[in-house]
mmCIF file of C-alpha atoms in Angstrom:
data_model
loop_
_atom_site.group_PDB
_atom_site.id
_atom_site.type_symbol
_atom_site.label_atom_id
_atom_site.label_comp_id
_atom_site.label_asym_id
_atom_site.label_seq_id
_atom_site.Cartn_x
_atom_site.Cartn_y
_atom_site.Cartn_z
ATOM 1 C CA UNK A 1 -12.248 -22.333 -34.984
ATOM 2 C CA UNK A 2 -10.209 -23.282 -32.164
ATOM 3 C CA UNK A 3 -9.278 -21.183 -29.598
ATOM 4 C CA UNK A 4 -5.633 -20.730 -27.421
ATOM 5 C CA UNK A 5 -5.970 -22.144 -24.186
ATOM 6 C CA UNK A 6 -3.571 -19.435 -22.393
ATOM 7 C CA UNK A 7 -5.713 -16.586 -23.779
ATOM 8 C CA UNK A 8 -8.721 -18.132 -25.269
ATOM 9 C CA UNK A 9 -7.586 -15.745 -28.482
ATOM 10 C CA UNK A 10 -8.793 -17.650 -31.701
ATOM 11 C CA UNK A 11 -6.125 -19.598 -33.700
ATOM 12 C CA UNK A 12 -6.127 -21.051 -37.239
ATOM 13 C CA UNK A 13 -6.343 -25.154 -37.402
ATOM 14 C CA UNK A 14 -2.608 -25.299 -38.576
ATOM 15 C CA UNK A 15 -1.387 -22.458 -36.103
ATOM 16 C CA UNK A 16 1.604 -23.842 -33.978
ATOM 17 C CA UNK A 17 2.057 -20.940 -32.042
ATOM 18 C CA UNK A 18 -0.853 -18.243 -30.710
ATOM 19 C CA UNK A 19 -0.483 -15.058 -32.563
ATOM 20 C CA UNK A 20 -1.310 -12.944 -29.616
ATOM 21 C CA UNK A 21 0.543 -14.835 -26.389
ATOM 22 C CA UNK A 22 2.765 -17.140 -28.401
ATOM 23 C CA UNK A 23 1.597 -20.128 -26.507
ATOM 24 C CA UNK A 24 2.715 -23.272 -28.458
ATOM 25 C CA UNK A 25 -0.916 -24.687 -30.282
ATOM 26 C CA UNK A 26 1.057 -28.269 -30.527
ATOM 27 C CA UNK A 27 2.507 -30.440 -28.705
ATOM 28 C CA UNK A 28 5.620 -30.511 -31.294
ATOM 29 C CA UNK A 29 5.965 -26.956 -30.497
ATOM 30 C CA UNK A 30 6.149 -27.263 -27.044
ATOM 31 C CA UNK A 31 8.783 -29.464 -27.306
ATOM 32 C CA UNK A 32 10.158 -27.462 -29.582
ATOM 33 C CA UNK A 33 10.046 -24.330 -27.273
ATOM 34 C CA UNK A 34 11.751 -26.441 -24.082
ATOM 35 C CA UNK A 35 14.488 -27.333 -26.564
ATOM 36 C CA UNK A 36 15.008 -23.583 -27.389
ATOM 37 C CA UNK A 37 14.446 -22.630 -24.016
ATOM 38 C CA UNK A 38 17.322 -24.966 -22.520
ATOM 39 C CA UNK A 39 19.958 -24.428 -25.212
ATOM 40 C CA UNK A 40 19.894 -20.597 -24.175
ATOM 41 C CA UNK A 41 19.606 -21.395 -20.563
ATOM 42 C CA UNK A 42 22.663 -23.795 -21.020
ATOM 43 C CA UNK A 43 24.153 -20.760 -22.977
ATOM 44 C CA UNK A 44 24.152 -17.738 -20.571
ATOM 45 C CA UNK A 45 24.746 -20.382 -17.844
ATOM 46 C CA UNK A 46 28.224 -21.212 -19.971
ATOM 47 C CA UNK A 47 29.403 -17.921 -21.079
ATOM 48 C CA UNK A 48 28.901 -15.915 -18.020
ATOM 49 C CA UNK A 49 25.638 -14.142 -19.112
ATOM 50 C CA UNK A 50 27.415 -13.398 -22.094
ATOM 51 C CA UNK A 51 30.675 -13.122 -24.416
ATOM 52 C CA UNK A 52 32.273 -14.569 -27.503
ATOM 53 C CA UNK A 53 32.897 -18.045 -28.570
ATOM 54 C CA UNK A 54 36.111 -18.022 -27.818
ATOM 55 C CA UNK A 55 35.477 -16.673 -24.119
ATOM 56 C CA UNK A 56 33.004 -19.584 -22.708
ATOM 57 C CA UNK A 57 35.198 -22.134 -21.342
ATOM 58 C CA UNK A 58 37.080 -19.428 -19.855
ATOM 59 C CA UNK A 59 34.622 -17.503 -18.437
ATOM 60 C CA UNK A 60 33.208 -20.318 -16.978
ATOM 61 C CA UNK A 61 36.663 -21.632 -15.124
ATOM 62 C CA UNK A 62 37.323 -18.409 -13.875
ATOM 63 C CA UNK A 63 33.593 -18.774 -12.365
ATOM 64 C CA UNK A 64 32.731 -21.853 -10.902
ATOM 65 C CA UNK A 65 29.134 -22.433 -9.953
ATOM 66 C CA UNK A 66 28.244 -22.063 -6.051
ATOM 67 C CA UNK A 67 28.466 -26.142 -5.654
ATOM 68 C CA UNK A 68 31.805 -25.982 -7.074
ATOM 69 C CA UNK A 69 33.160 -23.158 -4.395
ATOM 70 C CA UNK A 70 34.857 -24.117 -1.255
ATOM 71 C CA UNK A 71 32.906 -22.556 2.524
ATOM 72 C CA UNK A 72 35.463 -20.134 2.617
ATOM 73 C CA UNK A 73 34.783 -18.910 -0.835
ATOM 74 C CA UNK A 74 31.059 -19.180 -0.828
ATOM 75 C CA UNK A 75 31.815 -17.101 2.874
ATOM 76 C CA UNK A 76 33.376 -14.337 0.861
ATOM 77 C CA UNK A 77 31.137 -14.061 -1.825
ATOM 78 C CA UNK A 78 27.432 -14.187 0.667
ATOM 79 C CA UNK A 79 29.933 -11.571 2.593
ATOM 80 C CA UNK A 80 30.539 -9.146 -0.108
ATOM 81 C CA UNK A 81 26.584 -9.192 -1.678
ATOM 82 C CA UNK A 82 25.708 -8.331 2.085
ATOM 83 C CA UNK A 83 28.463 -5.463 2.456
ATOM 84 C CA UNK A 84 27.960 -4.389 -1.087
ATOM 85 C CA UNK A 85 24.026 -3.905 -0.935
ATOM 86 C CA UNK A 86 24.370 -2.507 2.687
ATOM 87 C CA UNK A 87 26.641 0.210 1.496
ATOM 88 C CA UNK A 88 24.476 0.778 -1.379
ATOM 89 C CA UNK A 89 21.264 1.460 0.496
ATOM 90 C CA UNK A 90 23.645 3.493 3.304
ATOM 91 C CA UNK A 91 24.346 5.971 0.308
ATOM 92 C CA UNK A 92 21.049 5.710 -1.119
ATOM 93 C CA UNK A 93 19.720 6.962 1.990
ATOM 94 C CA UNK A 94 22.055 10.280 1.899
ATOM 95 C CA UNK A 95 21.578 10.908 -2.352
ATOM 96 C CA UNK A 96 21.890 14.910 -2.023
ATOM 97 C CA UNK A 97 25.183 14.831 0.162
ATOM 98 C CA UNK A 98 28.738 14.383 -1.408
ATOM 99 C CA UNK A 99 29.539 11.529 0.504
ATOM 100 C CA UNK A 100 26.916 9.690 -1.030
ATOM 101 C CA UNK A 101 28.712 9.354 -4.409
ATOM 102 C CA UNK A 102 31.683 7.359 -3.414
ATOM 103 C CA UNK A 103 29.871 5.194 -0.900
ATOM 104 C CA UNK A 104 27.475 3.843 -3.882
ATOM 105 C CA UNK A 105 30.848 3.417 -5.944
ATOM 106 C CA UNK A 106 32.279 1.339 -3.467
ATOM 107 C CA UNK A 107 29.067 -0.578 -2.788
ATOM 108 C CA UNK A 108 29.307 -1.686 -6.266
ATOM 109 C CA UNK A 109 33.026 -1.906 -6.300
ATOM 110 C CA UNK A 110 32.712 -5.027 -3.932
ATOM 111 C CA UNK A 111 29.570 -7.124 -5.389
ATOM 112 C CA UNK A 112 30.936 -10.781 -6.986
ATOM 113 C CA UNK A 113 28.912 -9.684 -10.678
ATOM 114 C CA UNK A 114 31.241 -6.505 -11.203
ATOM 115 C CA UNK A 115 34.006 -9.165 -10.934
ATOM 116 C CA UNK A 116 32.170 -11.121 -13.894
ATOM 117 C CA UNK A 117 31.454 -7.682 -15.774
ATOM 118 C CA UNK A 118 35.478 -6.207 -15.949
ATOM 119 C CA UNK A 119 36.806 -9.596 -16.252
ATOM 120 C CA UNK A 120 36.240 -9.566 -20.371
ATOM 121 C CA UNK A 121 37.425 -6.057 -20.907
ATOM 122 C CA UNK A 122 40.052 -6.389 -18.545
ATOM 123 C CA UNK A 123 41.368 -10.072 -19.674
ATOM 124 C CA UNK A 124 40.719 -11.665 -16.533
ATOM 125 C CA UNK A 125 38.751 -10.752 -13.484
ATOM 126 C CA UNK A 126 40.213 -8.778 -10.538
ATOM 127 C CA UNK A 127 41.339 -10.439 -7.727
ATOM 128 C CA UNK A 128 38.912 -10.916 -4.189
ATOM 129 C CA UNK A 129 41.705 -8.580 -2.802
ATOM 130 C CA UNK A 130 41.611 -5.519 -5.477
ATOM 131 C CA UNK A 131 38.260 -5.416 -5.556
ATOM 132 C CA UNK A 132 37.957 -5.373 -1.382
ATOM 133 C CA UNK A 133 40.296 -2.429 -1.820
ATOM 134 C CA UNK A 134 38.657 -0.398 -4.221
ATOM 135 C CA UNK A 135 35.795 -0.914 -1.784
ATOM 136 C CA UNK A 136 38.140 0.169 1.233
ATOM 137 C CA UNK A 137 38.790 3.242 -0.556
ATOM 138 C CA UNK A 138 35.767 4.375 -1.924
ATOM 139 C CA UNK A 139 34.224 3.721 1.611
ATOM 140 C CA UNK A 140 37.420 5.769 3.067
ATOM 141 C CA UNK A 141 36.669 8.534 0.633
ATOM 142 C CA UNK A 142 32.913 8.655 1.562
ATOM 143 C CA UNK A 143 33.179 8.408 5.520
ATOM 144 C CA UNK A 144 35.783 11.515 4.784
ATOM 145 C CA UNK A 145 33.289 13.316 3.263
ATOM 146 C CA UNK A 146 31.152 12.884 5.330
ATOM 147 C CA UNK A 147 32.826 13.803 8.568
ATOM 148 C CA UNK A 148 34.379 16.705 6.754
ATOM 149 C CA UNK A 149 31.018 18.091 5.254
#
């Protein structure tokens, strides 16, 4: 009986996948897996990591793909993962105090994926500019706090 050469688990002369890693047996079903493998790549890629039929073509217009941004854009999007994460791990740091709270909302508030994430409930995604001031204002509300408390 031959055996799987991922896991050396014994498979069955016809087996085209292993029953215990699900490494393809034949070369058929490797190609098969690829093929399967890029058509849900090229899927998430086109819908935005997710969505309705209807909602692809949109979703990815209204998100070009980093070649596709100008420097000024790809600027402001390096810009807001950096100021986004930095204010997350700023709030992190002071979990137990109130000013904590708003900092990690804002933190969020300003990375590009939240733009992705509201754009489908909200119809479209929220301008740069919104979302920079829902930032500003969480951050306001936070450095209050903290000076306050």
């Amino acid at each position: 009986m031959p055996s799987c050469p991922r896991c050396d688990a014994p498979v069955g002369e016809e087996a085209r996948y292993c029953a215990q890693c699900g490494a393809p047996q034949t070369e058929d079903a490797a190609e098969e897996l690829d093929e399967y493998v890029q058509r849900q790549a090229e899927q998430v890629a086109g819908s935005g990591g997710g969505g309705s039929g209807g909602t692809e073509s949109s979703a990815s217009d209204a998100f070009p793909s980093t070649e596709d941004l100008t420097d000024r854009e790809q600027l402001w999007r390096r810009g807001s993962y950096v100021l986004g994460y930095g204010t997350i791990v700023v709030a992190l740091t002071r979990v137990p105090a109130a000013e904590s709270w708003p900092l990690l909302l804002g933190g969020i508030a300003i990375l590009p994926p939240i733009r992705r994430l509201t754009a489908e409930p909200l119809g479209s995604p929220l301008k740069r500019e919104v979302m920079a001031g829902i930032y500003a204002v969480f951050a306001l509300i936070g450095i209050a706090l903290f000076v306050l408390l």
